[in-house]
Structure formats: C-alpha cells, structure tokens
PDB file of C-alpha atoms in Angstrom:
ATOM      1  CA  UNK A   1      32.160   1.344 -17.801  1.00 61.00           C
ATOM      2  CA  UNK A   2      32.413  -2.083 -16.592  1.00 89.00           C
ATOM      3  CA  UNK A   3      30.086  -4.601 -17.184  1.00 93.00           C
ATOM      4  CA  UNK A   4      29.335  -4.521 -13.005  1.00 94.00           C
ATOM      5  CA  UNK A   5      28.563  -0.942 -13.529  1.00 95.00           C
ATOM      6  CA  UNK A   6      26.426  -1.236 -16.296  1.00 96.00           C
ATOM      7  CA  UNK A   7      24.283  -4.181 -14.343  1.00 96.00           C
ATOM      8  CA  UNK A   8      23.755  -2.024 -10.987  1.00 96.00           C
ATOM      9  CA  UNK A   9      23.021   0.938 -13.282  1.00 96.00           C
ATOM     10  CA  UNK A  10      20.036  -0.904 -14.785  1.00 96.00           C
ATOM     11  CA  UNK A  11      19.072  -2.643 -11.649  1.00 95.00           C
ATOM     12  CA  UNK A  12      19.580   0.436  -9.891  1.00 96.00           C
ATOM     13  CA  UNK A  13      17.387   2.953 -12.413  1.00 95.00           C
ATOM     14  CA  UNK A  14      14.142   0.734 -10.658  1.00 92.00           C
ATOM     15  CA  UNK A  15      14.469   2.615  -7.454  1.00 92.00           C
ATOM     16  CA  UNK A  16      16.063   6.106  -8.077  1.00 95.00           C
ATOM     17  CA  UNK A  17      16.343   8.634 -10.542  1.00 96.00           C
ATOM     18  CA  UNK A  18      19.204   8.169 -13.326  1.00 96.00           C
ATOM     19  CA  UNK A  19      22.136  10.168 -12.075  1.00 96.00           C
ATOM     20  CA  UNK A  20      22.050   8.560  -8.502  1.00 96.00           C
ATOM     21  CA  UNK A  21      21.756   5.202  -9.993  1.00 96.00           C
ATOM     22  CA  UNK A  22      25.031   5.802 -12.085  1.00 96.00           C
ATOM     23  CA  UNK A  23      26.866   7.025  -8.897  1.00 96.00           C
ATOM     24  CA  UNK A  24      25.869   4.393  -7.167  1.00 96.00           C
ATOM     25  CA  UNK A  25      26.980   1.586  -9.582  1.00 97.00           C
ATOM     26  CA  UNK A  26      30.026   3.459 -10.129  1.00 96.00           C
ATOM     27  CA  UNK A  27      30.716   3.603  -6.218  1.00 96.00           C
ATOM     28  CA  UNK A  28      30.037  -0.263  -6.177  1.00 97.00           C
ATOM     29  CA  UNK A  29      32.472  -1.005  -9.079  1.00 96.00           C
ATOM     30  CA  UNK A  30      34.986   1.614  -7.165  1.00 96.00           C
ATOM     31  CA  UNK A  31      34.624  -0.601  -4.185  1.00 96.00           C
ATOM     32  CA  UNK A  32      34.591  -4.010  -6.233  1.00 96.00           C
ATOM     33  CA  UNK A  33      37.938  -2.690  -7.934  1.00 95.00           C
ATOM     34  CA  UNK A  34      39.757  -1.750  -4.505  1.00 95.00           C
ATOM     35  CA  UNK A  35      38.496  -4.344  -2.175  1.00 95.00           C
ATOM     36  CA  UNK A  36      36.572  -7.744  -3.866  1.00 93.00           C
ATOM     37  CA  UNK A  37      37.284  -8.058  -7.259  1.00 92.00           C
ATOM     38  CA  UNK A  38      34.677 -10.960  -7.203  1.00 94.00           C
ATOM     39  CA  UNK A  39      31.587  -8.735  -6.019  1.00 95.00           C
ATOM     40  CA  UNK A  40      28.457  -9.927  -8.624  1.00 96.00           C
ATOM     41  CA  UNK A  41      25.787  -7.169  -9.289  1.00 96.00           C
ATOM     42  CA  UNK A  42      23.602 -10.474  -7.802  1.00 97.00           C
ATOM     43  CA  UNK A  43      25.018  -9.897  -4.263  1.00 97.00           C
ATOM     44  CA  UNK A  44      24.710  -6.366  -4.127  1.00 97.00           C
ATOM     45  CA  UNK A  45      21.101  -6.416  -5.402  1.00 97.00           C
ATOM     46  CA  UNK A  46      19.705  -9.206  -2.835  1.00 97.00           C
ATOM     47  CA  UNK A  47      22.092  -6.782  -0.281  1.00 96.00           C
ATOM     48  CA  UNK A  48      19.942  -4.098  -1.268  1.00 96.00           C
ATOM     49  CA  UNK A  49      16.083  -6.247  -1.187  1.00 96.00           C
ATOM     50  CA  UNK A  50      17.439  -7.285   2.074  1.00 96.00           C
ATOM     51  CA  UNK A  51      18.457  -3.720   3.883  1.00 95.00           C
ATOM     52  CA  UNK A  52      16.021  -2.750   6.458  1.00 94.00           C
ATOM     53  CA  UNK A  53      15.440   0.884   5.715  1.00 94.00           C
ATOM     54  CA  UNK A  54      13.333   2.694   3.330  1.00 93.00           C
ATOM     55  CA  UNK A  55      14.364   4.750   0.606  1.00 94.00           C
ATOM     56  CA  UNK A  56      16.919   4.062  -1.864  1.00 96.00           C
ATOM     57  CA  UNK A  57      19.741   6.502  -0.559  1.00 94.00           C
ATOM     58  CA  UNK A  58      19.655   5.007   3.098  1.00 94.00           C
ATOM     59  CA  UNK A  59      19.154   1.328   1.831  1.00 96.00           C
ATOM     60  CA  UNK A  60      22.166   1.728  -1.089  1.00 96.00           C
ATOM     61  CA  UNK A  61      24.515   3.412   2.360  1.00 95.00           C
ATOM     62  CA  UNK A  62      23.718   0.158   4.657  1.00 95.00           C
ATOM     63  CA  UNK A  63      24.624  -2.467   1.980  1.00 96.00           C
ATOM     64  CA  UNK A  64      27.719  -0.568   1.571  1.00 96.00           C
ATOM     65  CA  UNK A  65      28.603  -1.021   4.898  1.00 95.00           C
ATOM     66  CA  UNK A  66      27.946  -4.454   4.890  1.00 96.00           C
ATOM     67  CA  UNK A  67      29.953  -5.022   1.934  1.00 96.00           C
ATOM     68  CA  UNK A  68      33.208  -3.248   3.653  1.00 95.00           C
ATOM     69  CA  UNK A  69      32.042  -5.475   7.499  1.00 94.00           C
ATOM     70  CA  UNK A  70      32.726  -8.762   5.085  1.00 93.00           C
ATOM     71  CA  UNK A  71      35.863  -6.886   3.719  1.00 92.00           C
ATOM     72  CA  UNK A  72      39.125  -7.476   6.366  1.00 88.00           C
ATOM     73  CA  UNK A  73      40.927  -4.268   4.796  1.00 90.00           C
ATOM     74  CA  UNK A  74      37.554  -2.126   4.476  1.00 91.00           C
ATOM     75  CA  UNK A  75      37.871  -0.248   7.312  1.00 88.00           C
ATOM     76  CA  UNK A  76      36.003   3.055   6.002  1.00 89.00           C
ATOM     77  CA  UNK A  77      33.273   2.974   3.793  1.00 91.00           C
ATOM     78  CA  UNK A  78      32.310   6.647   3.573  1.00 91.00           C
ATOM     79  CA  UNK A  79      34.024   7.198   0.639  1.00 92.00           C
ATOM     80  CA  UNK A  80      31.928   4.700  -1.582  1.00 95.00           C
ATOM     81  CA  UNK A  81      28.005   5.711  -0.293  1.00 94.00           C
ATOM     82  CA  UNK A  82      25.866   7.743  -1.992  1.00 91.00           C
ATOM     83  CA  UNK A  83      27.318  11.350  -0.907  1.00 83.00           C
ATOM     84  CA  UNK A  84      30.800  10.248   0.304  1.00 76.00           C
ATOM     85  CA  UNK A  85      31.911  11.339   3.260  1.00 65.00           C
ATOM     86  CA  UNK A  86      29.199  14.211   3.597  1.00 59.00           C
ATOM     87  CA  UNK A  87      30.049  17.756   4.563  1.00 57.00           C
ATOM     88  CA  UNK A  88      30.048  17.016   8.356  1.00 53.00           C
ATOM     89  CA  UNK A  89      32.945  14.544   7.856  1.00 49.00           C
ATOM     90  CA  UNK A  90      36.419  14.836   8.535  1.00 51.00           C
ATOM     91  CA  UNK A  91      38.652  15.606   5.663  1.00 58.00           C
ATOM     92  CA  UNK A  92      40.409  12.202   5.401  1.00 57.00           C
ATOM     93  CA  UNK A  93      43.819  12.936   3.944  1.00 64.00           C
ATOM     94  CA  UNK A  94      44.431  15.023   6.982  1.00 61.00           C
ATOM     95  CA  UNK A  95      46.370  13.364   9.669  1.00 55.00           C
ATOM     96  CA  UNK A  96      46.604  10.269   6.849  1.00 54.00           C
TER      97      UNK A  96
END
C-alpha cells in the first residue's frame, strides 16, 4: 500500500467501519495514481470535514467528485466512489 493509502485508511477508520475505510483510501490512491499524483491525504480529509452531507458513504462520493471537477481529464468519477458505478449504471466499456 502506499503511504497515501495507509494515511486515508487511518483517517478514514474515524468515520466508518474498517473494510469501507480501506476501499475508500484505496479508491483515493487509484484516483491520485491516474489523475493528480500530488493529491495529500490533507486535502482529501479537509474535502471530506467540508462536504455538506451526512454520513460517511455520501460525504466520501461528493469529495470525489470534487476532486475529478478540479481534474481537466476527470471526466467520470463513478469508478473511484464508494460502490463504483452501482448496479443501475451503464456498463462503461460498452460503446468505449
């Protein structure tokens, strides 16, 4: 794991059980590692203290949306929330 990883996990493990902290630092560092290599575990948790919904799952989905809004060549960020791109979503190597 990466040390970004390991920081979110920790920070993370505050607000949600263990296994949904690990995805979620490992869907951070997956984003960090495609899109903004310089993403600190410090902007994503003031991202997260700053997201105006409750619960962890909704909260964790907005800031990655914000994260791919500052990102030019983000232009989906399904793929990095907390349950990907869900059931109801369109299978997105079709048509790719």
């Amino acid at each position: 794991m990466s040390e970004l990883t390991d920081a979110l996990a920790t920070a993370f493990a505050d607000e949600t059980d263990d296994e949904t902290a690990q995805t979620a630092a490992e869907n951070v560092a997956a984003f960090a590692e495609e899109y903004d290599e310089d993403l600190t575990a410090d902007r994503v948790t003031d991202l997260l203290a700053a997201a105006p919904y409750d619960g962890f799952g909704r909260r964790f989905n907005w800031v990655v949306g914000e994260l791919a809004a500052e990102t030019e060549d983000c232009t989906d960020s399904r793929a990095f929330r907390i349950d990907g791109f869900g059931d109801l979503a369109a299978d997105p190597d079709i048509g790719a």
